[in-house]
Coordinates of C-alpha atoms and ligand atoms in Angstrom, one line a residue:
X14 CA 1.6 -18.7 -4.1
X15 CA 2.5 -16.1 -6.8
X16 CA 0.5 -13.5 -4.0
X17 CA 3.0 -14.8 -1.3
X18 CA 6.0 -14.2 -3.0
X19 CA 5.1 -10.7 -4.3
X20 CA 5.0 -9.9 -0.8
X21 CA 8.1 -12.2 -0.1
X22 CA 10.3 -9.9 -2.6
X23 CA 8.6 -7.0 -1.5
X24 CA 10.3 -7.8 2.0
X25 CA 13.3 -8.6 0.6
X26 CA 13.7 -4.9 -1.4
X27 CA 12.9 -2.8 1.7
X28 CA 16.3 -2.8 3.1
X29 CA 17.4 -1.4 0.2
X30 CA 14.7 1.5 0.1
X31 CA 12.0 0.3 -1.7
X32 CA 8.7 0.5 -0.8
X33 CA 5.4 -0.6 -2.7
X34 CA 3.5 2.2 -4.6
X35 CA 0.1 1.6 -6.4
X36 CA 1.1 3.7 -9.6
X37 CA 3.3 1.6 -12.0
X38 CA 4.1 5.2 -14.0
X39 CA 6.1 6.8 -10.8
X40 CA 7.4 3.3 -9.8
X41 CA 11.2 3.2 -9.9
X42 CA 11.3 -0.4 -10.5
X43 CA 8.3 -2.7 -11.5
X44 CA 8.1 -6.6 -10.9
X45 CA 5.8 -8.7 -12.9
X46 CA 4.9 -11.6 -11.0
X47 CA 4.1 -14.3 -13.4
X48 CA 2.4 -17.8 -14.1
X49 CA 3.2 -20.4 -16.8
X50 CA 0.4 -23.0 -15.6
X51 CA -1.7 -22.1 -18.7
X52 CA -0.9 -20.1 -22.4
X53 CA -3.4 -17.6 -21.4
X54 CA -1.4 -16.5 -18.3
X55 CA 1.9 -16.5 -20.2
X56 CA 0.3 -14.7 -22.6
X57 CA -0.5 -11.8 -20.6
X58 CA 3.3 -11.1 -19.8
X59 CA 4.3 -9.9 -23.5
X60 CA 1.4 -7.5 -23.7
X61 CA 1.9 -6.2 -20.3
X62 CA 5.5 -5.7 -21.2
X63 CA 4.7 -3.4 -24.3
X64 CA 3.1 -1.0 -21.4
X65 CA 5.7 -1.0 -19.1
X66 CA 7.9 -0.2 -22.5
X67 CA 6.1 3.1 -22.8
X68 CA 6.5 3.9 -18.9
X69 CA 10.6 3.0 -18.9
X70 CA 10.6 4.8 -22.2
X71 CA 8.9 8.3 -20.5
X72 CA 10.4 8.3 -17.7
X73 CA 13.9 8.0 -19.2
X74 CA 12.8 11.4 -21.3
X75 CA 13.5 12.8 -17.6
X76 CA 16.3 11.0 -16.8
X77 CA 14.9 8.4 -14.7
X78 CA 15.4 5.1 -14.9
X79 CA 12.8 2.2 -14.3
X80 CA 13.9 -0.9 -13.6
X81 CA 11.6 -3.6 -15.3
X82 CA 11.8 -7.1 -13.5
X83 CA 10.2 -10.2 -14.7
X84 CA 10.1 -13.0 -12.2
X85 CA 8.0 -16.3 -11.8
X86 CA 7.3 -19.7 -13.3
X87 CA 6.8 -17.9 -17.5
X88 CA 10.7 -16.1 -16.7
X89 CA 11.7 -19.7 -15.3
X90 CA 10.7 -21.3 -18.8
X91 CA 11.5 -18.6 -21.4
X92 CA 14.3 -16.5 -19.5
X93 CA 16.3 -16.1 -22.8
X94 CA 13.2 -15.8 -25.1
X95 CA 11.8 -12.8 -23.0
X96 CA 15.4 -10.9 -23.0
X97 CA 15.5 -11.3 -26.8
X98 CA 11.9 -10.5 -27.4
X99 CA 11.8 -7.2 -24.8
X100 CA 15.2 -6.3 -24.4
X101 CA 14.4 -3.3 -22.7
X102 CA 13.8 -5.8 -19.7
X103 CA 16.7 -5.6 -17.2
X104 CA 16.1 -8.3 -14.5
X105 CA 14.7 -11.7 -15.3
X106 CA 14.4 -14.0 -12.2
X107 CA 12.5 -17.4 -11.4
X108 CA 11.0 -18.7 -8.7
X109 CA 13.5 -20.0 -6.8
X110 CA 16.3 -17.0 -7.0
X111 CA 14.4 -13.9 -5.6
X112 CA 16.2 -13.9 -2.4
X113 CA 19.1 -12.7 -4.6
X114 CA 17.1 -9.6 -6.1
X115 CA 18.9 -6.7 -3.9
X116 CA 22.3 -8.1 -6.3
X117 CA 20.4 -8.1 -9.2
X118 CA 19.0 -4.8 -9.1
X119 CA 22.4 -3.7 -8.2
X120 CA 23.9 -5.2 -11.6
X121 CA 21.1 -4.1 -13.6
X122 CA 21.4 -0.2 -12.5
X123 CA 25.6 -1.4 -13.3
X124 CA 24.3 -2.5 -17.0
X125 CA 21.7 0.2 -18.0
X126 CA 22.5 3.8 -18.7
X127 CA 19.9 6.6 -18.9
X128 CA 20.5 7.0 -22.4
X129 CA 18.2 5.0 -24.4
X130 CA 19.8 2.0 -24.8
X131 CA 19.2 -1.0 -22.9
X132 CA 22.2 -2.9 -21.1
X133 CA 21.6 -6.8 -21.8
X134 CA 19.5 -7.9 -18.6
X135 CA 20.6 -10.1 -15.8
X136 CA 19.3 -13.3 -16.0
X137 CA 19.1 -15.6 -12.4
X138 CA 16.6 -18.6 -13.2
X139 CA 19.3 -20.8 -11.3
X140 CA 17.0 -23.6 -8.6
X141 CA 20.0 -22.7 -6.0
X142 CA 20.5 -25.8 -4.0
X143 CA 20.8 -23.2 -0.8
X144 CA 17.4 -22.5 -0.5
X145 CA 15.8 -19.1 -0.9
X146 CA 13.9 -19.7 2.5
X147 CA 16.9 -19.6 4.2
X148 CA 18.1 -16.2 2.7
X149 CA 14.7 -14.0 3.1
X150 CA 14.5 -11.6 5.7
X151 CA 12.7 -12.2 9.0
X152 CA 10.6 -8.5 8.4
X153 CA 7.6 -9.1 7.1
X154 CA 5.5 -6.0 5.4
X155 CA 2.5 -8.3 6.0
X156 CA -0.5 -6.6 7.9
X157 CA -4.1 -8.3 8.1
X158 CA -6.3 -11.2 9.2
X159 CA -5.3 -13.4 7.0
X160 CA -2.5 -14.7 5.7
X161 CA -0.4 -16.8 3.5
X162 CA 2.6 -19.4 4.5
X163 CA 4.5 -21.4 2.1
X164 CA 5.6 -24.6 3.7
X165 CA 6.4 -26.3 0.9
X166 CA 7.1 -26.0 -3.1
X167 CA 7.8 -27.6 -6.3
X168 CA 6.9 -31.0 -7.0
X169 CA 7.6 -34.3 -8.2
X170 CA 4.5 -36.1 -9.8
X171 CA 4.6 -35.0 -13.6
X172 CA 1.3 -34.9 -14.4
X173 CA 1.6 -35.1 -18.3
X174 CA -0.5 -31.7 -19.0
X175 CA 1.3 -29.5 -16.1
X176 CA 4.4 -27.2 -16.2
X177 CA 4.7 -27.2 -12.4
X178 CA 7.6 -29.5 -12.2
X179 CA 9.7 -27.6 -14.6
X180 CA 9.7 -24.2 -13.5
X181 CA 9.5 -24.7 -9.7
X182 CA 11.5 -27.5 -9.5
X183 CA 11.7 -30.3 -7.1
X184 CA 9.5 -30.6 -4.1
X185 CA 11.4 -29.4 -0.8
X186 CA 9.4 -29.0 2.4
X187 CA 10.7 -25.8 5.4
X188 CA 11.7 -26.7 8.6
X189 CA 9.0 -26.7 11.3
X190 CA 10.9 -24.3 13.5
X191 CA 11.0 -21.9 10.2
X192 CA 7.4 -22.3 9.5
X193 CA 6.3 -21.3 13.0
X194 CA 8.9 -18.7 13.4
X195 CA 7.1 -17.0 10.2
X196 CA 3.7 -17.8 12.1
X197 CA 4.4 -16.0 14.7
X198 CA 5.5 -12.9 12.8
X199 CA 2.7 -13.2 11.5
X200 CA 0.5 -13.3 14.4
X201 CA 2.3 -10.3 15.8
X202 CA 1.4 -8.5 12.3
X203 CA -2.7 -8.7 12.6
X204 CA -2.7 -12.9 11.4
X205 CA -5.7 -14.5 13.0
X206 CA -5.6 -17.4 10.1
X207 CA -2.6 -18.8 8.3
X208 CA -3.4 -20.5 5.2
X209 CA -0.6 -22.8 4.7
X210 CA 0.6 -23.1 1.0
X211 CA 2.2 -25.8 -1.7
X212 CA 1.6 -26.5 -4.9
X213 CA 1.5 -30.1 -3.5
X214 CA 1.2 -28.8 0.0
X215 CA 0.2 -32.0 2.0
X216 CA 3.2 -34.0 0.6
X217 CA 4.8 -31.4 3.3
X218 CA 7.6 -33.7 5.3
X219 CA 9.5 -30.8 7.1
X220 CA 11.7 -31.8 9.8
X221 CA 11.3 -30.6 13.1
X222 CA 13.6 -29.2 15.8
X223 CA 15.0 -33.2 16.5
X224 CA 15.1 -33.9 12.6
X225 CA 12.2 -36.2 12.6
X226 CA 10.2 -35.8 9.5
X227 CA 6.7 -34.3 10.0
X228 CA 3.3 -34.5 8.8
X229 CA 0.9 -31.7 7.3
X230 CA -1.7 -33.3 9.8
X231 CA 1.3 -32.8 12.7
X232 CA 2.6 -29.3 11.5
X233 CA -1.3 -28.2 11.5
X234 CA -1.3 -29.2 15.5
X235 CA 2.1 -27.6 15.8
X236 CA 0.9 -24.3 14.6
X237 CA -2.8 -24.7 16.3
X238 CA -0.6 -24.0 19.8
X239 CA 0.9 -20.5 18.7
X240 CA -1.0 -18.2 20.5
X241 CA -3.3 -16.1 18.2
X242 CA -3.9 -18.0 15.4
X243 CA -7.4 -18.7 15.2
X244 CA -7.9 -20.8 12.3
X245 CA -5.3 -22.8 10.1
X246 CA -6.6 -23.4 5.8
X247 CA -4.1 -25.7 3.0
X248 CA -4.2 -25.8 -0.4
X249 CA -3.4 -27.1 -2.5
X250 CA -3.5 -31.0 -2.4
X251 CA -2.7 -33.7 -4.2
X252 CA -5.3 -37.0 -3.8
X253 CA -2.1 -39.2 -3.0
X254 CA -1.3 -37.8 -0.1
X255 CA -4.1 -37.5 1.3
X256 CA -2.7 -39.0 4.4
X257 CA -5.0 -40.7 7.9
X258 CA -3.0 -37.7 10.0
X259 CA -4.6 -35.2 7.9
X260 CA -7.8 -36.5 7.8
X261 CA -8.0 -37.6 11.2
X262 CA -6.7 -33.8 12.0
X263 CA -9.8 -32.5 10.2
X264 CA -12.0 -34.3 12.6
X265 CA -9.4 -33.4 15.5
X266 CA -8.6 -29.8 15.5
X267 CA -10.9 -27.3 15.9
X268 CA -8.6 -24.7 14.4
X269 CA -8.5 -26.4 10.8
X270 CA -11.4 -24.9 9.1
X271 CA -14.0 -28.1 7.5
X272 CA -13.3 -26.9 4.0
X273 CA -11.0 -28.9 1.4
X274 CA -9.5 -28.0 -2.1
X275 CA -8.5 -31.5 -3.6
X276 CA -8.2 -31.6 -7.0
X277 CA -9.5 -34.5 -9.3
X278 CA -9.0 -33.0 -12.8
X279 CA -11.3 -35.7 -14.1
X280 CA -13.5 -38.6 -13.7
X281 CA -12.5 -40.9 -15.8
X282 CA -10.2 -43.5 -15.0
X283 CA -8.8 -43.5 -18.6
X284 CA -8.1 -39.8 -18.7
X285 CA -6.5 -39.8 -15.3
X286 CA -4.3 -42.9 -16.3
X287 CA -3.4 -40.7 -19.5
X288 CA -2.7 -38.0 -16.7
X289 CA -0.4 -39.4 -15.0
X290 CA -2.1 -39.0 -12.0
X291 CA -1.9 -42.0 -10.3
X292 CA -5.3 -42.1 -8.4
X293 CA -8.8 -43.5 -9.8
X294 CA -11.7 -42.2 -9.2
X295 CA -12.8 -44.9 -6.9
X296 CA -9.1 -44.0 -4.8
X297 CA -10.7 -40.2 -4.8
X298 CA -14.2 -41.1 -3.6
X299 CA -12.2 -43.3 -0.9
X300 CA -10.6 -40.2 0.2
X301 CA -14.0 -38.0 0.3
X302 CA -15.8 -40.5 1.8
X303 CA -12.7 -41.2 4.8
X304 CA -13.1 -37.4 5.0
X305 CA -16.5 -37.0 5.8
X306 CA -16.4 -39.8 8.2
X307 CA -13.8 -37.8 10.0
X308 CA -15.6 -34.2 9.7
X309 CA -19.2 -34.7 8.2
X310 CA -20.0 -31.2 7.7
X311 CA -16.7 -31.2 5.6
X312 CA -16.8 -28.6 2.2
X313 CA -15.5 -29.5 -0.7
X314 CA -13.5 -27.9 -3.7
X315 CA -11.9 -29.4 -6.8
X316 CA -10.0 -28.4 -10.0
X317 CA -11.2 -29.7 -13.3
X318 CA -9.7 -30.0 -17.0
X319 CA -12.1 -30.6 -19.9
X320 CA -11.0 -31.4 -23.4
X321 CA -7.4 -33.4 -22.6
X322 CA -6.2 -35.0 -25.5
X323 CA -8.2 -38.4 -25.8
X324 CA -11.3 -37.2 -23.4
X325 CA -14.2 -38.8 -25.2
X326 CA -18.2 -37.9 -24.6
X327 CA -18.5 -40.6 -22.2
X328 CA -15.2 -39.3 -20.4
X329 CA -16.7 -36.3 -19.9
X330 CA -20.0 -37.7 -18.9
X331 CA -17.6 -39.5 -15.9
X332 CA -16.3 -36.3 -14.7
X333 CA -20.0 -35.4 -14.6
X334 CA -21.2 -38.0 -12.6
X335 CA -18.1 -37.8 -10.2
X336 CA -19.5 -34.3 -9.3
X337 CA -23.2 -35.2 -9.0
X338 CA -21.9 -37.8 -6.9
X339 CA -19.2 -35.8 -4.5
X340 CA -21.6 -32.5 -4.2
X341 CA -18.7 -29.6 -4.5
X342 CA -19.4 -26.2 -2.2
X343 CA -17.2 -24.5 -5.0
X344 CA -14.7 -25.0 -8.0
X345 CA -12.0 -24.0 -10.6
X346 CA -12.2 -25.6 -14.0
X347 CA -10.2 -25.2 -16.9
X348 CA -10.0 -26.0 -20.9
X349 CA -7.1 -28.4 -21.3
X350 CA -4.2 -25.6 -22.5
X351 CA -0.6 -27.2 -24.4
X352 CA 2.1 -26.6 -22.4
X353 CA 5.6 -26.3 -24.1
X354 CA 7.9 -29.5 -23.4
X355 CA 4.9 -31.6 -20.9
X356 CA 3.9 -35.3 -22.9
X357 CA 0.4 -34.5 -23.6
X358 CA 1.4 -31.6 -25.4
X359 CA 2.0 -34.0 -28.6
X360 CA -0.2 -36.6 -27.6
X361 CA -2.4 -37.4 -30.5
X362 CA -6.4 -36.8 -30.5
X363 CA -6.3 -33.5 -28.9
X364 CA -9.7 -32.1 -28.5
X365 CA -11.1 -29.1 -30.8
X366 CA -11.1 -26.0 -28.9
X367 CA -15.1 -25.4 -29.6
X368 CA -15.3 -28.9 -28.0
X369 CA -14.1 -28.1 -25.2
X370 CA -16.1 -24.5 -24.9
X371 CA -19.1 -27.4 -24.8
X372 CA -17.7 -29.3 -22.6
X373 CA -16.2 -26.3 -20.1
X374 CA -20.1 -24.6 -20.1
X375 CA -22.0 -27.9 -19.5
X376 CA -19.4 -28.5 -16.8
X377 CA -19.6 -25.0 -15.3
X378 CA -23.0 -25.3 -15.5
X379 CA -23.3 -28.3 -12.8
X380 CA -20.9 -26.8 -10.6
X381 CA -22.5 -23.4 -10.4
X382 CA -25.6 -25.0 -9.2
X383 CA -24.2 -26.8 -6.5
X384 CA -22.5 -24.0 -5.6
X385 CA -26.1 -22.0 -5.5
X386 CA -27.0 -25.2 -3.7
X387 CA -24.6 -25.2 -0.9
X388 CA -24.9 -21.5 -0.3
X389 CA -28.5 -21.7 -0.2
X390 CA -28.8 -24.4 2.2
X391 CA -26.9 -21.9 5.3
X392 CA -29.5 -19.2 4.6
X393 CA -31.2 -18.8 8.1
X394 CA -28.2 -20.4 9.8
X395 CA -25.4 -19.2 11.8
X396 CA -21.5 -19.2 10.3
X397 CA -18.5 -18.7 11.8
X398 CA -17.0 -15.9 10.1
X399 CA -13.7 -14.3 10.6
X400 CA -13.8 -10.1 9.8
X401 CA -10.9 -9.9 7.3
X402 CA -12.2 -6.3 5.7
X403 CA -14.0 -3.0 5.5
X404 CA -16.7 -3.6 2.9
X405 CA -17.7 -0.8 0.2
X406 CA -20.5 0.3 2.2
X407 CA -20.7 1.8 5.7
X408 CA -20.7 -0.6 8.7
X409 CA -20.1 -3.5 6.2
X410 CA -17.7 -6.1 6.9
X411 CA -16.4 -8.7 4.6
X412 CA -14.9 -12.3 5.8
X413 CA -15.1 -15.8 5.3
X414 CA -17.0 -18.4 6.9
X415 CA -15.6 -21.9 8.1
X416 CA -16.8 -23.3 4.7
X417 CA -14.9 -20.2 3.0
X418 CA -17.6 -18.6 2.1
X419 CA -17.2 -15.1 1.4
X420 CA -19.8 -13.0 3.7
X421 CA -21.0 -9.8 3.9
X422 CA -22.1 -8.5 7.5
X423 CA -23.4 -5.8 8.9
X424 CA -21.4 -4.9 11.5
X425 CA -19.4 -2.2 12.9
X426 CA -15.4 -1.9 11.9
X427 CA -14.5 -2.9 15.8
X428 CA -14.8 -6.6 14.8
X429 CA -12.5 -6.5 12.3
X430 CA -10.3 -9.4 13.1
X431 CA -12.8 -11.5 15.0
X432 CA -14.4 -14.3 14.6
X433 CA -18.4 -14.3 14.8
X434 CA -21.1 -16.2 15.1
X435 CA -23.4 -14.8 11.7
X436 CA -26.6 -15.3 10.9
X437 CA -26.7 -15.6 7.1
X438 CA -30.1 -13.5 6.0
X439 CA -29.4 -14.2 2.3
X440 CA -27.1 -15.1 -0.7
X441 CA -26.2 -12.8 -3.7
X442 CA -24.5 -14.3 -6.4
X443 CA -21.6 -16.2 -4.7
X444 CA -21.5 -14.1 -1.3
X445 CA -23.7 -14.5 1.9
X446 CA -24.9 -11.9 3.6
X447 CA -25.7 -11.8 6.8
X448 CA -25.5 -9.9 10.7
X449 CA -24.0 -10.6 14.1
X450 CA -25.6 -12.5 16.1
X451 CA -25.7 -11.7 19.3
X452 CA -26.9 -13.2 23.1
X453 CA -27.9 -9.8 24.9
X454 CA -29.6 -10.9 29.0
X455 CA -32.8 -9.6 29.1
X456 CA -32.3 -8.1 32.6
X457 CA -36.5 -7.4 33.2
X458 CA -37.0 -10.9 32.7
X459 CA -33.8 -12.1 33.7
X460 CA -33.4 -14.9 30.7
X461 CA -31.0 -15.2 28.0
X462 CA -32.7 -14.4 24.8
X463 CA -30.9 -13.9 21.2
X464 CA -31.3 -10.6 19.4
X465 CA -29.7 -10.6 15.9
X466 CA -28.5 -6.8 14.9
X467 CA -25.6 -5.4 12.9
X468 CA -25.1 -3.0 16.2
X469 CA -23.1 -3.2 18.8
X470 CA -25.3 -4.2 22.2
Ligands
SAH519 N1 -0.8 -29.6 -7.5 C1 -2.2 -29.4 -7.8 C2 -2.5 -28.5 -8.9 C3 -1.6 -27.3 -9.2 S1 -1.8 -26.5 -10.7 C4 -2.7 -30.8 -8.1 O1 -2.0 -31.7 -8.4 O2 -3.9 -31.0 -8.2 C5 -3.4 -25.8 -10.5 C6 -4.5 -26.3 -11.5 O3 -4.2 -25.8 -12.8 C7 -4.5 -27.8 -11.7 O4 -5.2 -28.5 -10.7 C8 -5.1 -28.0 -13.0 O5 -6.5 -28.2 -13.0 C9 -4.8 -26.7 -13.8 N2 -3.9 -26.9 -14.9 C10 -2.6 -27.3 -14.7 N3 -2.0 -27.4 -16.0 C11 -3.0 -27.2 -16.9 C12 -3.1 -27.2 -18.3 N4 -2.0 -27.6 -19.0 N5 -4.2 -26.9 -18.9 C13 -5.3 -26.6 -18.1 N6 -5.3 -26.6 -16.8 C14 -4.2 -26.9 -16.2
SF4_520 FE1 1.2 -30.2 -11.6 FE2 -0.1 -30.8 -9.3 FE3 0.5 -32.7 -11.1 FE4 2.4 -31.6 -9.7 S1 0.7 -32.9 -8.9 S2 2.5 -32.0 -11.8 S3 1.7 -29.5 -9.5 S4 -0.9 -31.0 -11.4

């Protein structure tokens, strides 16, 4: 999400002559784009700071200024803190307030002066009650195969260990009309896939053009008709609402891709409880199983926590068995990281951080393998991959397969932006590699024959 919004404030700074550079030390003003979700993200912001310090700092030797922006979910919860700590910091902005950033910038260049000392930094961490969707401009800088929509933000469950509700605020679905409006700008920009985004994205209940309340499973049909879009991906999901539209649609629609990221967190029933998370395990399973009924060759991909306060051996053993029993194609997993302000943050029995090192290798350890596993098992097969990228190497392609796989294919650039049938030759470390496979006629004999090449026939 924090990839969409870049681009989002990007689009929303161009009117007012800013375009993106690559080199931070020429840059005239420099966002950082931040996450709060764990300490070591947060983290990162300070120490990036003290470089950008040095930049603003030379640059204002020449008389330049550089504006230095911090925006997402860490300038949400420590606005003051980070204008007190690096107060050469002229913009801080959350989430929900970066529509407003041509009147910031504005302000800031008001406050500062070239001289050396720092003018005390705007602050907008407001959750405006107009929404920022409503203000962002309908010029998109996007250009590619694939790209990213947010339909929906913030959320409402308060999982104890998780920041989310606090610095994006409460969950809030767009407008169909919106949504497919973006779509198409999309479309017309390169878009083949649109992967739909939320931090609870399938609670999505957008209303539509008569202001009846719609599905994720409905607004995934809805944007399956705009010409051009090929394939349709969400994430992420919550197991609650994990509703029968959406898992019927899986089975349903050919443009929504047979590959799922539903987090679990963990396999215990205690630990979730303690969670707040409001499924079981056997609720989860439920879900996998209802999915796989609907699309068997559905892929699978979770989010884990090891080491939350109170996860015992046998806890952990749970979450083990839950993934020896679901079979994941891929995975994130995490060591359980105190967030300021959330409940499990003074919960008693919290785990010993070389416990959880344990726990987080053993745990890695099974998922890599069925990762291995699930690759493995498409070598000699053909994918569906859609060209998203010139690879490093000459006539090398990169894309994703339905299961969303990364693949490398030998093929030449004119595919780029298609969709084609692979045949995967082998798998190196997490990626596939494969080549077109293509039906030539064999005009001597006068019979369809396949021929696999990375040319074109
Ligand atoms: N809405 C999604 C998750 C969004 S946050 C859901 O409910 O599943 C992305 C992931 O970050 C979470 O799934 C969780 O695994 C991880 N995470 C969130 N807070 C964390 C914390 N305090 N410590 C470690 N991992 C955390
Ligand atoms: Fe965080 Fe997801 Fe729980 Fe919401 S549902 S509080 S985003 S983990």
């Amino acid at each position: 999400m924090n990839v969409y919004d870049s681009a989002r404030m990007a689009d929303v700074l161009a009117p007012i002559g800013f375009t993106s550079c690559s080199e931070a030390g020429s840059a005239d003003m420099i966002i950082l784009n931040t996450c709060h979700i764990r300490e070591k993200a947060s983290e990162k912001v300070y120490s990036e700071l003290g470089r950008l310090r040095h930049i603003k700092e030379k640059r204002l030797l020449d008389e330049e200024n550089t504006i230095i922006a911090v925006a997402g979910c860490v300038a949400q919860a420590e606005g003051e803190e980070i204008l007190r700590r690096a107060p050469y910091v002229d913009i801080v902005l959350g989430p929900q307030t970066y529509h407003r950033l041509p009147e910031m910038v504005a302000r800031a260049a008001r406050a500062g002066d070239k001289k050396n000392t720092y003018g005390r930094g705007v602050l907008d961490t407001d959750f405006p009650t107009s929404q920022k969707f409503d203000h962002l401009p309908n010029e998109s800088s996007f250009q590619g195969v694939s790209a990213f929509l947010s339909v929906q933000e913030g959320c409402d469950k308060f999982c104890t260990f998780c920041v989310v509700p606090y610095t994006r605020g409460a969950e809030f679905s767009r407008p169909v009309e919106q949504i497919l409006n973006e779509a198409k700008r999309l479309v017309e920009n390169g878009a083949k896939e649109i992967i739909l985004l939320g931090q609870n994205v399938n609670a999505y209940h957008g209303l539509d053009e008569r202001e009846k309340e719609t599905s994720l499973g409905r607004l995934i049909n809805r944007l399956s008709e705009v010409d051009g879009i090929e394939r349709v991906r969400y994430t992420t999901s919550h197991p609650n609402d994990m509703n029968k539209d959406l898992i019927l649609a899986h089975g349903q629609q050919k443009k929504l891709m047979p590959f799922l990221h539903l987090p679990v967190q963990s396999g215990s029933n205690k630990i979730l409880q303690s969670m707040n998370r409001r499924h079981s395990v056997e609720s989860y399973l439920d879900i996998i199983s209802d999915l796989r009924k609907s699309r068997p060759d559905m892929a699978l991909s979770s989010d884990f926590i090891v080491g939350f306060p109170g996860e015992s051996d046998e806890d952990f053993e749970e979450t083990i068995d839950l993934i020896k029993e679901v079979k994941f194609s891929q995975a994130y997993s995490f060591k359980y990281s105190v967030r300021p302000g959330t409940p499990a943050g003074s919960m008693a029995e919290q785990v010993p951080d070389e416990l959880k090192d344990e726990r987080l290798f053993v745990l890695q350890d099974v998922l890599k393998k069925q990762q291995t596993e699930f690759n493995s098992s498409k070598v000699g097969k053909v994918l569906k991959v859609l060209l998203e990228k010139s690879g490093r190497h000459a006539s090398q392609l990169i894309g994703r397969s339905q299961y969303n796989q990364a693949v490398h294919v030998n093929a030449p650039e004119y595919n780029l932006g298609s969709v084609q049938d692979v045949n995967i030759d082998s798998v190196l470390s997490h990626t596939l590699q494969g080549s077109i496979k293509k039906y030539v006629k064999d005009i001597e004999v006068g019979q369809r024959s396949e021929k696999t090449q990375g040319e074109h026939v």
